[in-house]
Short mmCIF file of C-alpha atoms in Angstrom, two decimals:
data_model
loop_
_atom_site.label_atom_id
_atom_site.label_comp_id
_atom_site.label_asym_id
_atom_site.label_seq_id
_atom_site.Cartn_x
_atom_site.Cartn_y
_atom_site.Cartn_z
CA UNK A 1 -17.64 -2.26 3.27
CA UNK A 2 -19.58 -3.98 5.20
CA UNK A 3 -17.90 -4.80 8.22
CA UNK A 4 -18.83 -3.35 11.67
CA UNK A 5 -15.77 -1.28 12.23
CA UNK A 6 -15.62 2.14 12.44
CA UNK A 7 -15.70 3.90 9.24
CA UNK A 8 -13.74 6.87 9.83
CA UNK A 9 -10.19 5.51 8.35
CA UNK A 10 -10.47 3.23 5.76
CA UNK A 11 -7.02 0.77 4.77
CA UNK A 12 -6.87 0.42 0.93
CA UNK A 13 -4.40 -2.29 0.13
CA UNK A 14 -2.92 -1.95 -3.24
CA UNK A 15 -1.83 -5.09 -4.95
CA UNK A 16 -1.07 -6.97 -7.95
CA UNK A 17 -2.47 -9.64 -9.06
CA UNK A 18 -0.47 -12.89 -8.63
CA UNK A 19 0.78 -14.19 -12.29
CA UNK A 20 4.36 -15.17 -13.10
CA UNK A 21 6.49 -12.88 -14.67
CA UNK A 22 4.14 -10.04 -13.67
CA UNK A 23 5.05 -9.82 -9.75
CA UNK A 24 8.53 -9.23 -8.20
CA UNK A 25 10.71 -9.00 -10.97
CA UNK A 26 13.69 -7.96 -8.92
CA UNK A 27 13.30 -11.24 -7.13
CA UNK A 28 12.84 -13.30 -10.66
CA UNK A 29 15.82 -11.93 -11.90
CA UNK A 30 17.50 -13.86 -8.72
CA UNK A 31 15.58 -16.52 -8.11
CA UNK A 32 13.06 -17.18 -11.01
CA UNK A 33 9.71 -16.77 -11.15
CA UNK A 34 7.89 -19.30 -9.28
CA UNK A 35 9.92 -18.75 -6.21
CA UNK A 36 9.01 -14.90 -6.87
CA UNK A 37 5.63 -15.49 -7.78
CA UNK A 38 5.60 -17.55 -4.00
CA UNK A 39 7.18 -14.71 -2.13
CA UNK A 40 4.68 -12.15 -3.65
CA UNK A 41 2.09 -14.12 -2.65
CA UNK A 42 3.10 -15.26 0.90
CA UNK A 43 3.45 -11.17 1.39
CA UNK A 44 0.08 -10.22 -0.03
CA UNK A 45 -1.16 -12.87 2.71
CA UNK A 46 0.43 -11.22 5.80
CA UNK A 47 -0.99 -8.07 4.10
CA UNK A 48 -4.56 -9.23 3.99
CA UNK A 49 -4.34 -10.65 7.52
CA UNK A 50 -3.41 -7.33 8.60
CA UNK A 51 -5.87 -5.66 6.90
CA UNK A 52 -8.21 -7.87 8.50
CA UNK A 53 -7.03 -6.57 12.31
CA UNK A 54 -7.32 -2.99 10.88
CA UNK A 55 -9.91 -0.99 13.31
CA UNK A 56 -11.94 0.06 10.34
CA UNK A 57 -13.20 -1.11 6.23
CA UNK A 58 -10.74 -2.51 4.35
CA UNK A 59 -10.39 -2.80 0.47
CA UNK A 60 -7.84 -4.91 -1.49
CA UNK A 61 -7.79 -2.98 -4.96
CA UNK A 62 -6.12 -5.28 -7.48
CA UNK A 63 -4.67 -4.14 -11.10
CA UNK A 64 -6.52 -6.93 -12.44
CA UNK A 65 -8.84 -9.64 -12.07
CA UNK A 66 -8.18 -12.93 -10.69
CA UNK A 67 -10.39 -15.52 -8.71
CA UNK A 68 -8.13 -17.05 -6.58
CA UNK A 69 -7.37 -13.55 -5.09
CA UNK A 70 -10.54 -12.33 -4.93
CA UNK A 71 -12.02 -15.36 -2.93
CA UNK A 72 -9.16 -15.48 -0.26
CA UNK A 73 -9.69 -11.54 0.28
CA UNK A 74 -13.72 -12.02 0.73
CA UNK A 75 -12.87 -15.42 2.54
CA UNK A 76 -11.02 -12.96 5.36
CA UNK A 77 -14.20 -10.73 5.31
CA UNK A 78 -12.38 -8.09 2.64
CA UNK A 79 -14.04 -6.19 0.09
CA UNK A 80 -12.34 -5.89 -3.68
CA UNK A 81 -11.99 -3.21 -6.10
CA UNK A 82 -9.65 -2.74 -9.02
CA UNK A 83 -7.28 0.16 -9.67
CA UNK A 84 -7.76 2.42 -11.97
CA UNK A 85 -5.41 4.80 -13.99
CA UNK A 86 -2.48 4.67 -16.65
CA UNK A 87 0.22 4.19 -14.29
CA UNK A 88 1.04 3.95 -10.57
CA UNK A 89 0.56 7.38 -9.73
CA UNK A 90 -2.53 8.07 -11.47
CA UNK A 91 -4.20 4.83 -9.79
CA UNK A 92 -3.08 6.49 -6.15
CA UNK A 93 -4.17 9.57 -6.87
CA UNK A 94 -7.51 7.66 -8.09
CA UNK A 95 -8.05 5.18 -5.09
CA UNK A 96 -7.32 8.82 -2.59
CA UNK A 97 -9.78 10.11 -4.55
CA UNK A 98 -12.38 7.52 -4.08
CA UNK A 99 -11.93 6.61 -0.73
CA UNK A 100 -11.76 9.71 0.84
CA UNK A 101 -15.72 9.96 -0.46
CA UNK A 102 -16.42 6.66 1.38
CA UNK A 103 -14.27 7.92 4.49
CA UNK A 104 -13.05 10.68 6.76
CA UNK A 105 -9.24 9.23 6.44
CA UNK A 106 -7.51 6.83 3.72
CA UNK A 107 -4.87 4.86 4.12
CA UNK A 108 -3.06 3.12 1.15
CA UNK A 109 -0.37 0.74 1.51
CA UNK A 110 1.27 -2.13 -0.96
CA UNK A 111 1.50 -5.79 -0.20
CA UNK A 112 5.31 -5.45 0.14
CA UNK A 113 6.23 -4.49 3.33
CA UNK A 114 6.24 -7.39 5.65
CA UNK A 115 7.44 -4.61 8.99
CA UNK A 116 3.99 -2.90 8.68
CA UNK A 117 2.26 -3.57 12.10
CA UNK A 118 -1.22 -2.56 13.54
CA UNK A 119 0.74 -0.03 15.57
CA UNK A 120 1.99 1.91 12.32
CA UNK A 121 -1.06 1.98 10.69
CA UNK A 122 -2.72 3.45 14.03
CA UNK A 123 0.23 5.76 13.98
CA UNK A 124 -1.02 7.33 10.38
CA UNK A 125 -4.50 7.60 11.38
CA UNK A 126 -3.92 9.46 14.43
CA UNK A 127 -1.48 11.79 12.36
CA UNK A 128 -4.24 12.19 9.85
CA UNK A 129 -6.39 13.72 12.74
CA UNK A 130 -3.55 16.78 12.70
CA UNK A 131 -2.24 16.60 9.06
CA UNK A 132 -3.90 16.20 5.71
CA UNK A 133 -0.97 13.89 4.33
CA UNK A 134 0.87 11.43 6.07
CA UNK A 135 3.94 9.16 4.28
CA UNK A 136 5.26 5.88 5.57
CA UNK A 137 9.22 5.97 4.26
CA UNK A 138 11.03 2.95 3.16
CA UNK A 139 15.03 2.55 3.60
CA UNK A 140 15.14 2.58 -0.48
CA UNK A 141 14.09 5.99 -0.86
CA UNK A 142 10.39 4.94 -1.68
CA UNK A 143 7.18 4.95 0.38
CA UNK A 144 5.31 2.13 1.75
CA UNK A 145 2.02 4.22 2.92
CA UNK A 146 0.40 6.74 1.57
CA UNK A 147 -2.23 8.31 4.02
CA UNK A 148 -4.77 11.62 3.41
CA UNK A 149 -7.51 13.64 4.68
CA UNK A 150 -8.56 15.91 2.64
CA UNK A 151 -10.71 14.96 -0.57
CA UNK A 152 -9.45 18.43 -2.73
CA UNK A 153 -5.71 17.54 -2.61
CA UNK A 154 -6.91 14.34 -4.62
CA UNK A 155 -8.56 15.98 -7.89
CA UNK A 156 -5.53 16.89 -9.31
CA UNK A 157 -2.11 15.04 -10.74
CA UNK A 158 0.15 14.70 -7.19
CA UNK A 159 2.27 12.16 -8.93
CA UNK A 160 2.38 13.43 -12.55
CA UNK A 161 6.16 14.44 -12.30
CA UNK A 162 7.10 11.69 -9.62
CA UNK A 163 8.80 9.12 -11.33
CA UNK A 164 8.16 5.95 -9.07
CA UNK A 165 10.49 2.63 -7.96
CA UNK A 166 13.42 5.00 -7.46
CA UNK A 167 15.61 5.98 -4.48
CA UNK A 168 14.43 9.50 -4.63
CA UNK A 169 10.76 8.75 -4.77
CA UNK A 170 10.17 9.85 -1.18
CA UNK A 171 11.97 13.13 -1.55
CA UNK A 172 10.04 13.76 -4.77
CA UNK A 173 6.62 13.25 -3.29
CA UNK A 174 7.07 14.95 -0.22
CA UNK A 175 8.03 17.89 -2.69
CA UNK A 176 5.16 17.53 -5.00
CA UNK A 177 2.85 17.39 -1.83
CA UNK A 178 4.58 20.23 -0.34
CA UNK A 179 3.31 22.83 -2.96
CA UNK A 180 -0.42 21.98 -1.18
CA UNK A 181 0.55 21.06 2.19
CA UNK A 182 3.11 19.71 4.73
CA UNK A 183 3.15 15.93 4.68
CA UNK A 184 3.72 13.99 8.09
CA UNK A 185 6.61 11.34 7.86
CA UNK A 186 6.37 7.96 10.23
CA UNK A 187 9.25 5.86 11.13
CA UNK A 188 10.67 4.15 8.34
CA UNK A 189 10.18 0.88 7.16
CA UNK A 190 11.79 -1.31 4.51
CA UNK A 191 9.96 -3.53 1.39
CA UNK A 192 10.59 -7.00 -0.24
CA UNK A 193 12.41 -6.26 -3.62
CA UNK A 194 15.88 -8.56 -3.95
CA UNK A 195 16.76 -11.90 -2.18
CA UNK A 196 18.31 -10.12 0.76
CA UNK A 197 15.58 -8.55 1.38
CA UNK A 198 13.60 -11.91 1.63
CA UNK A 199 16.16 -13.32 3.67
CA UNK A 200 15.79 -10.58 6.30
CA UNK A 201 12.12 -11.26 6.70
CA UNK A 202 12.41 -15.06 7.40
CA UNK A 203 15.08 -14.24 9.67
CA UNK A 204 13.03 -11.88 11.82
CA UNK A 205 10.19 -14.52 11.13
CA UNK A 206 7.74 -12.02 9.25
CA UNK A 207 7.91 -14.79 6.56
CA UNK A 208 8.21 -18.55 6.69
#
């Protein structure tokens, strides 16, 4: 984190790392998977451009190794880390946990969600500043954000009884949170998992 931005909110983007067969799977089952191996990387892109614009340090945490990845990100000035945990909601709970020593604010977001803006991600750090927990919804009961402020929430097992990639996701979060705190909801958004869900991004040009 080297960057001269301000160091008070810090963007972790959460990605993995581009192989076939390992990335959009909803998509492959459609459309095979080099076309879904192209869409998941044409979406990490926008991501990492974004991340670039972000008012503050930036980190792309990958599940795994891999050059080509690495180099773009620290091409675009971005720092890289690797997740760490036996499943999706250990590795959040990890990368909170980590960041929020290296910051004041965290937010975490996937590569997936080509409708995340500059605006949205000011949005959750300026909730942070009156909430310790801020969600970004997605129209398929999910989350594409995950925002926090306060370091203790993150040394214990949020997620442990959150079962993830399901429409009630959201609701089951917000209730796991809610035993700690009151989580802040933004507008919400919508991710890239089937072929229609491509097609809308190239129609509203968020994807060529």
């Amino acid at each position: 984190m080297t960057r001269d931005k301000q160091a008070d909110t810090l963007l972790l983007v959460f990605a993995k790392a581009p192989e076939p067969g390992r990335v959009k799977t909803r998509l492959a089952a459609s459309l095979g998977e080099a076309a879904a191996l192209a869409a998941h990387q044409a979406l990490l892109e926008r991501t990492l451009c974004l991340a670039v614009v972000f008012p503050g340090p930036a980190v792309l945490m990958l599940d795994r190794a891999e050059a080509a990845t690495e180099r773009r990100a620290r091409d675009l000035g971005l720092d890289i880390d690797y997740q760490q945990g036996a499943d999706l909601g250990e590795r959040m709970e990890r990368a909170m946990a980590w960041g929020l020593a290296r910051a004041e604010r965290v937010l975490l977001v996937g590569s997936d969600c080509p409708a995340m803006s500059r605006e949205y991600l000011r949005e959750a750090a300026d909730t942070l500043r009156q909430a310790p927990v801020v969600l970004g919804p997605s129209e398929d009961g999910g989350f594409v954000l995950l925002g926090g402020s306060d370091a203790t929430l993150w040394r214990q097992r949020l997620f442990r009884h959150v079962a993830m990639s399901t429409d009630h996701t959201l609701a089951d979060t917000v209730a796991a949170l809610s035993v700690h705190c009151q989580p802040r909801l933004l507008p919400t958004l919508w991710d890239v998992d089937y072929p229609k869900d491509l097609d809308r991004a190239r129609r509203l040009g968020l994807l060529s």
